[in-house]
């Protein structure tokens, strides 16, 4: 009996002449653009400058890719080192293998550097980017579909994914855990957006909510996977990582709400070009054009009023509203 299923691509690479287009890399790139686009909109809405999110992403993305790859290679070292293995494969990031935990950790270091250079608070930037990161993960997980990896137990459900025979895998239909995680990440993104609007999250709490919500989903999705992994006390390593990170995120949410309630009023200083910092009041660029400034002539007049003898010798100042008779004495001298 035939059953419905999600077919997998026969190859993860499409050659455009001599240029290989890899589905895994394409999904990662799409995810980065989505994260920067949404993060930029949220940053501007919070009072930041256009383009700041992209400028800091130039630091965060490379660091995140390196961190994600390092985490994967360290936790799955048996795939690259040992008898019959080629360590050079550890550098082939396009073949799949990015650990989100390493990507977020080292990506945060890159973001911190970028924020320091721009003089803005990292927690505020992370809050703006949080839902975009979740959507980037949702896009990136489809790269696993191209590579036919990270699937779950065998199943005959209509939405099962078809996996062809290959190294360390048998042909069949399996739970599409990549699809489950992708949908979960979309839900996390909408949760963070809603909570941020409803509760005005600030000081890194929107990012912490994203981390906690993602970890909840990762626990049950990780439980379904059947690919090779290290186990500790009967649980996969990523399950333990999810539990620890979830607890840390919740603790941060609680403590941050008590210590720094509310949201940052200023997320990026010097927006008007005056060089003002947080809490400073920018000085007017031109005292003569500032609203409410006292005219120079008025100030001089107050001085002249204090010295009548000098005021008598001062030539009258003519205005367009002065009466015509004011010019009569001058005409008589001609």
Coordinates of C-alpha atoms in Angstrom, one line a residue:
X1 CA 0.0 0.0 0.0
X2 CA 1.4 3.3 -1.0
X3 CA 1.5 6.1 1.6
X4 CA 2.0 9.8 1.3
X5 CA 5.3 11.3 2.3
X6 CA 7.6 14.2 1.8
X7 CA 10.2 13.4 -0.9
X8 CA 13.8 14.4 -0.3
X9 CA 15.9 16.0 -3.0
X10 CA 18.0 13.6 -5.0
X11 CA 20.9 15.9 -4.5
X12 CA 21.8 18.8 -2.3
X13 CA 23.8 20.6 -5.0
X14 CA 22.7 22.3 -8.2
X15 CA 25.5 23.3 -10.6
X16 CA 25.2 26.6 -12.4
X17 CA 27.9 26.1 -14.9
X18 CA 31.1 25.6 -12.8
X19 CA 29.5 27.2 -9.7
X20 CA 27.9 24.7 -7.2
X21 CA 24.8 26.0 -5.5
X22 CA 24.3 24.0 -2.3
X23 CA 20.9 23.9 -0.7
X24 CA 22.3 23.8 2.8
X25 CA 24.2 27.1 2.3
X26 CA 21.3 28.6 0.5
X27 CA 19.0 28.0 3.4
X28 CA 21.5 29.5 5.8
X29 CA 21.9 32.6 3.7
X30 CA 18.2 33.1 3.4
X31 CA 17.9 32.8 7.2
X32 CA 20.6 35.5 7.8
X33 CA 18.8 37.9 5.4
X34 CA 15.4 37.3 7.2
X35 CA 17.0 37.9 10.6
X36 CA 18.7 41.1 9.6
X37 CA 15.6 42.4 7.8
X38 CA 13.2 41.8 10.7
X39 CA 15.8 42.9 13.3
X40 CA 16.4 46.2 11.4
X41 CA 12.6 46.9 11.5
X42 CA 12.4 46.2 15.2
X43 CA 15.5 48.2 15.9
X44 CA 14.2 51.3 14.1
X45 CA 10.9 50.9 15.9
X46 CA 12.7 51.1 19.2
X47 CA 14.6 54.3 18.3
X48 CA 17.7 52.9 16.6
X49 CA 19.3 53.9 13.3
X50 CA 18.7 52.1 10.1
X51 CA 21.6 49.8 9.1
X52 CA 22.9 49.3 12.7
X53 CA 21.6 45.7 12.8
X54 CA 23.4 44.9 9.6
X55 CA 26.6 46.5 10.7
X56 CA 26.7 44.4 13.9
X57 CA 25.6 41.3 12.0
X58 CA 28.8 41.6 10.0
X59 CA 30.6 40.7 13.2
X60 CA 28.0 38.3 14.6
X61 CA 27.4 36.1 11.6
X62 CA 31.0 35.0 10.9
X63 CA 31.6 34.4 14.6
X64 CA 28.3 32.4 14.8
X65 CA 29.2 30.2 11.8
X66 CA 32.6 29.4 13.4
X67 CA 31.0 28.7 16.8
X68 CA 28.3 26.5 15.3
X69 CA 30.9 24.4 13.4
X70 CA 33.2 24.1 16.4
X71 CA 30.4 22.9 18.6
X72 CA 29.4 20.3 16.0
X73 CA 32.9 19.1 15.4
X74 CA 33.7 18.9 19.1
X75 CA 30.5 17.0 20.1
X76 CA 30.7 14.7 17.0
X77 CA 34.5 14.4 16.7
X78 CA 34.2 10.7 15.8
X79 CA 32.9 11.8 12.4
X80 CA 36.1 13.6 11.5
X81 CA 38.9 12.1 13.6
X82 CA 40.1 8.5 14.0
X83 CA 40.7 5.5 11.8
X84 CA 39.3 5.9 8.3
X85 CA 38.3 9.5 8.8
X86 CA 39.7 12.6 7.1
X87 CA 40.0 15.6 9.4
X88 CA 39.7 17.9 6.4
X89 CA 36.0 17.1 6.3
X90 CA 35.6 19.1 9.5
X91 CA 36.1 22.2 7.4
X92 CA 33.4 21.3 4.9
X93 CA 30.6 23.3 6.5
X94 CA 28.5 23.1 3.3
X95 CA 28.0 19.4 3.9
X96 CA 26.0 20.2 7.0
X97 CA 26.8 20.3 10.7
X98 CA 26.1 23.5 12.7
X99 CA 25.4 23.4 16.4
X100 CA 23.0 26.2 17.4
X101 CA 24.5 26.3 20.9
X102 CA 27.9 27.2 19.6
X103 CA 26.5 29.5 17.0
X104 CA 24.6 31.6 19.6
X105 CA 27.5 31.6 22.1
X106 CA 30.2 32.7 19.7
X107 CA 27.9 34.8 17.7
X108 CA 27.1 36.7 20.9
X109 CA 30.8 37.5 21.2
X110 CA 30.9 38.9 17.7
X111 CA 27.8 40.9 18.4
X112 CA 29.3 42.2 21.6
X113 CA 32.4 43.5 19.7
X114 CA 30.1 45.2 17.1
X115 CA 28.0 46.8 19.8
X116 CA 31.0 48.1 21.6
X117 CA 32.3 49.7 18.5
X118 CA 28.9 51.4 17.9
X119 CA 28.5 52.3 21.6
X120 CA 25.1 50.6 22.0
X121 CA 23.9 48.0 24.6
X122 CA 24.1 44.4 23.5
X123 CA 20.9 43.3 25.4
X124 CA 18.8 45.9 23.4
X125 CA 20.3 44.7 20.1
X126 CA 19.7 41.1 21.1
X127 CA 16.0 41.9 21.9
X128 CA 15.5 43.4 18.5
X129 CA 17.1 40.5 16.7
X130 CA 15.5 37.6 18.8
X131 CA 12.5 36.7 16.7
X132 CA 14.6 37.1 13.5
X133 CA 17.1 34.6 14.9
X134 CA 14.2 32.1 15.4
X135 CA 13.0 32.6 11.8
X136 CA 16.6 32.2 10.6
X137 CA 16.7 28.8 12.3
X138 CA 13.4 27.9 10.7
X139 CA 14.9 28.6 7.3
X140 CA 18.2 26.9 8.1
X141 CA 16.6 23.6 9.2
X142 CA 15.5 23.1 5.6
X143 CA 19.1 22.7 4.8
X144 CA 18.9 19.4 6.6
X145 CA 16.2 18.3 4.2
X146 CA 18.5 18.9 1.3
X147 CA 21.2 16.8 3.0
X148 CA 18.8 14.1 4.2
X149 CA 19.9 14.4 7.8
X150 CA 18.5 14.9 11.3
X151 CA 15.3 12.8 10.8
X152 CA 13.5 10.9 13.5
X153 CA 12.2 7.4 14.0
X154 CA 10.6 5.4 11.2
X155 CA 6.9 6.2 10.6
X156 CA 4.2 5.9 8.1
X157 CA 2.5 9.2 8.8
X158 CA 1.4 11.2 5.7
X159 CA 4.0 13.9 6.5
X160 CA 6.9 11.4 6.9
X161 CA 10.1 12.3 5.0
X162 CA 11.5 9.9 2.5
X163 CA 15.2 9.1 3.1
X164 CA 17.2 7.3 0.5
X165 CA 19.9 4.7 1.3
X166 CA 23.3 6.1 2.1
X167 CA 26.2 6.0 4.4
X168 CA 25.0 5.1 7.9
X169 CA 21.3 5.3 6.9
X170 CA 18.7 3.0 5.5
X171 CA 16.1 3.9 3.0
X172 CA 12.6 4.5 4.4
X173 CA 10.2 7.1 5.7
X174 CA 10.9 8.8 9.0
X175 CA 9.7 11.6 11.2
X176 CA 10.8 14.9 9.6
X177 CA 12.3 16.4 12.7
X178 CA 13.8 19.2 10.6
X179 CA 10.2 20.2 9.7
X180 CA 9.0 20.0 13.4
X181 CA 11.9 22.2 14.5
X182 CA 11.3 24.7 11.7
X183 CA 7.6 25.1 12.6
X184 CA 8.5 25.3 16.3
X185 CA 10.9 28.2 15.5
X186 CA 8.2 30.0 13.6
X187 CA 6.0 29.7 16.6
X188 CA 8.8 31.0 18.9
X189 CA 9.2 34.0 16.7
X190 CA 5.6 35.0 16.9
X191 CA 5.6 34.3 20.7
X192 CA 8.5 36.7 21.2
X193 CA 6.9 39.4 19.0
X194 CA 3.6 39.2 20.9
X195 CA 5.2 39.1 24.3
X196 CA 7.4 42.1 23.5
X197 CA 4.4 44.1 22.4
X198 CA 2.3 43.1 25.3
X199 CA 4.9 43.4 28.1
X200 CA 7.4 45.8 26.7
X201 CA 10.3 43.5 27.2
X202 CA 13.7 45.1 27.6
X203 CA 17.3 44.6 28.8
X204 CA 17.7 41.3 27.0
X205 CA 14.4 39.7 28.2
X206 CA 13.0 39.2 24.7
X207 CA 16.1 37.3 23.8
X208 CA 15.9 35.3 26.9
X209 CA 12.3 34.4 26.1
X210 CA 13.4 33.2 22.7
X211 CA 16.1 31.0 24.2
X212 CA 13.8 29.5 26.8
X213 CA 11.0 28.8 24.3
X214 CA 13.4 27.3 21.8
X215 CA 14.9 25.0 24.4
X216 CA 11.5 23.6 25.3
X217 CA 10.9 22.5 21.7
X218 CA 14.4 21.2 21.2
X219 CA 14.0 18.8 24.1
X220 CA 11.1 16.8 22.6
X221 CA 12.4 17.1 19.0
X222 CA 15.8 15.9 20.1
X223 CA 14.1 12.9 21.8
X224 CA 12.7 11.8 18.5
X225 CA 16.0 11.9 16.5
X226 CA 17.8 8.6 15.7
X227 CA 21.1 9.9 14.4
X228 CA 24.3 9.1 16.3
X229 CA 24.9 11.2 19.4
X230 CA 26.7 11.1 22.7
X231 CA 24.5 10.2 25.7
X232 CA 24.8 11.2 29.4
X233 CA 22.7 9.3 31.9
X234 CA 20.6 7.9 29.1
X235 CA 19.8 11.3 27.5
X236 CA 21.4 12.8 24.4
X237 CA 23.9 15.5 25.0
X238 CA 21.7 18.2 23.3
X239 CA 18.9 17.3 25.7
X240 CA 21.1 18.1 28.6
X241 CA 22.3 21.3 26.9
X242 CA 18.7 22.4 26.3
X243 CA 17.8 21.8 29.9
X244 CA 20.7 23.8 31.3
X245 CA 20.3 26.7 28.9
X246 CA 16.5 26.8 29.6
X247 CA 17.1 27.1 33.3
X248 CA 19.7 29.9 32.8
X249 CA 17.3 31.8 30.5
X250 CA 14.4 31.6 32.9
X251 CA 16.7 32.7 35.8
X252 CA 17.8 35.7 33.7
X253 CA 14.2 36.6 32.9
X254 CA 13.2 36.6 36.6
X255 CA 16.3 38.5 37.9
X256 CA 16.3 41.0 35.1
X257 CA 12.7 41.9 35.6
X258 CA 13.4 42.6 39.2
X259 CA 16.7 44.4 38.8
X260 CA 16.0 46.4 35.6
X261 CA 12.2 46.6 35.0
X262 CA 10.9 48.3 32.0
X263 CA 12.5 48.9 28.6
X264 CA 15.5 51.0 27.5
X265 CA 14.4 54.5 26.6
X266 CA 17.5 55.1 24.4
X267 CA 18.9 52.2 22.5
X268 CA 21.3 54.1 20.3
X269 CA 22.9 57.4 21.3
X270 CA 23.6 60.3 18.9
X271 CA 20.7 59.6 16.6
X272 CA 20.3 63.3 15.8
X273 CA 24.0 63.8 15.1
X274 CA 24.6 66.0 18.1
X275 CA 26.9 63.6 19.8
X276 CA 24.5 63.1 22.7
X277 CA 24.8 60.0 24.9
X278 CA 22.3 58.3 27.1
X279 CA 20.8 60.8 29.4
X280 CA 22.4 63.9 27.8
X281 CA 20.4 66.7 26.4
X282 CA 21.7 67.8 23.0
X283 CA 22.7 71.4 22.8
X284 CA 21.3 73.5 19.9
X285 CA 23.6 73.7 16.9
X286 CA 23.0 77.4 16.4
X287 CA 22.0 79.6 19.3
X288 CA 20.5 82.3 17.0
X289 CA 18.1 79.8 15.4
X290 CA 17.2 77.8 18.5
X291 CA 13.6 77.9 19.5
X292 CA 13.0 80.2 22.4
X293 CA 16.5 81.7 22.2
X294 CA 16.7 85.4 23.2
X295 CA 17.7 87.6 20.2
X296 CA 21.1 89.3 20.4
X297 CA 19.5 92.8 20.0
X298 CA 17.2 92.2 22.9
X299 CA 20.1 91.3 25.1
X300 CA 22.0 94.4 24.0
X301 CA 18.9 96.5 24.6
X302 CA 18.7 95.4 28.2
X303 CA 22.3 96.6 28.7
X304 CA 21.6 99.9 27.1
X305 CA 18.6 100.5 29.3
X306 CA 20.9 100.3 32.3
X307 CA 23.0 103.1 30.8
X308 CA 20.8 106.0 29.6
X309 CA 23.7 108.2 28.6
X310 CA 24.9 105.7 26.1
X311 CA 21.4 105.0 24.8
X312 CA 21.0 108.6 23.8
X313 CA 23.9 108.4 21.4
X314 CA 22.9 105.2 19.8
X315 CA 21.6 105.4 16.2
X316 CA 17.9 104.4 15.8
X317 CA 17.3 101.0 14.3
X318 CA 14.8 101.2 11.4
X319 CA 12.4 98.4 10.6
X320 CA 9.9 97.9 7.8
X321 CA 7.1 98.7 10.3
X322 CA 8.5 102.0 11.4
X323 CA 6.5 105.2 10.4
X324 CA 7.7 107.2 7.4
X325 CA 8.2 110.3 9.5
X326 CA 11.2 108.6 11.1
X327 CA 13.1 109.3 7.8
X328 CA 12.1 113.0 7.6
X329 CA 15.0 114.5 9.6
X330 CA 17.5 112.7 7.4
X331 CA 15.9 114.1 4.3
X332 CA 16.2 117.6 5.5
X333 CA 20.0 117.3 5.8
X334 CA 20.4 116.5 2.1

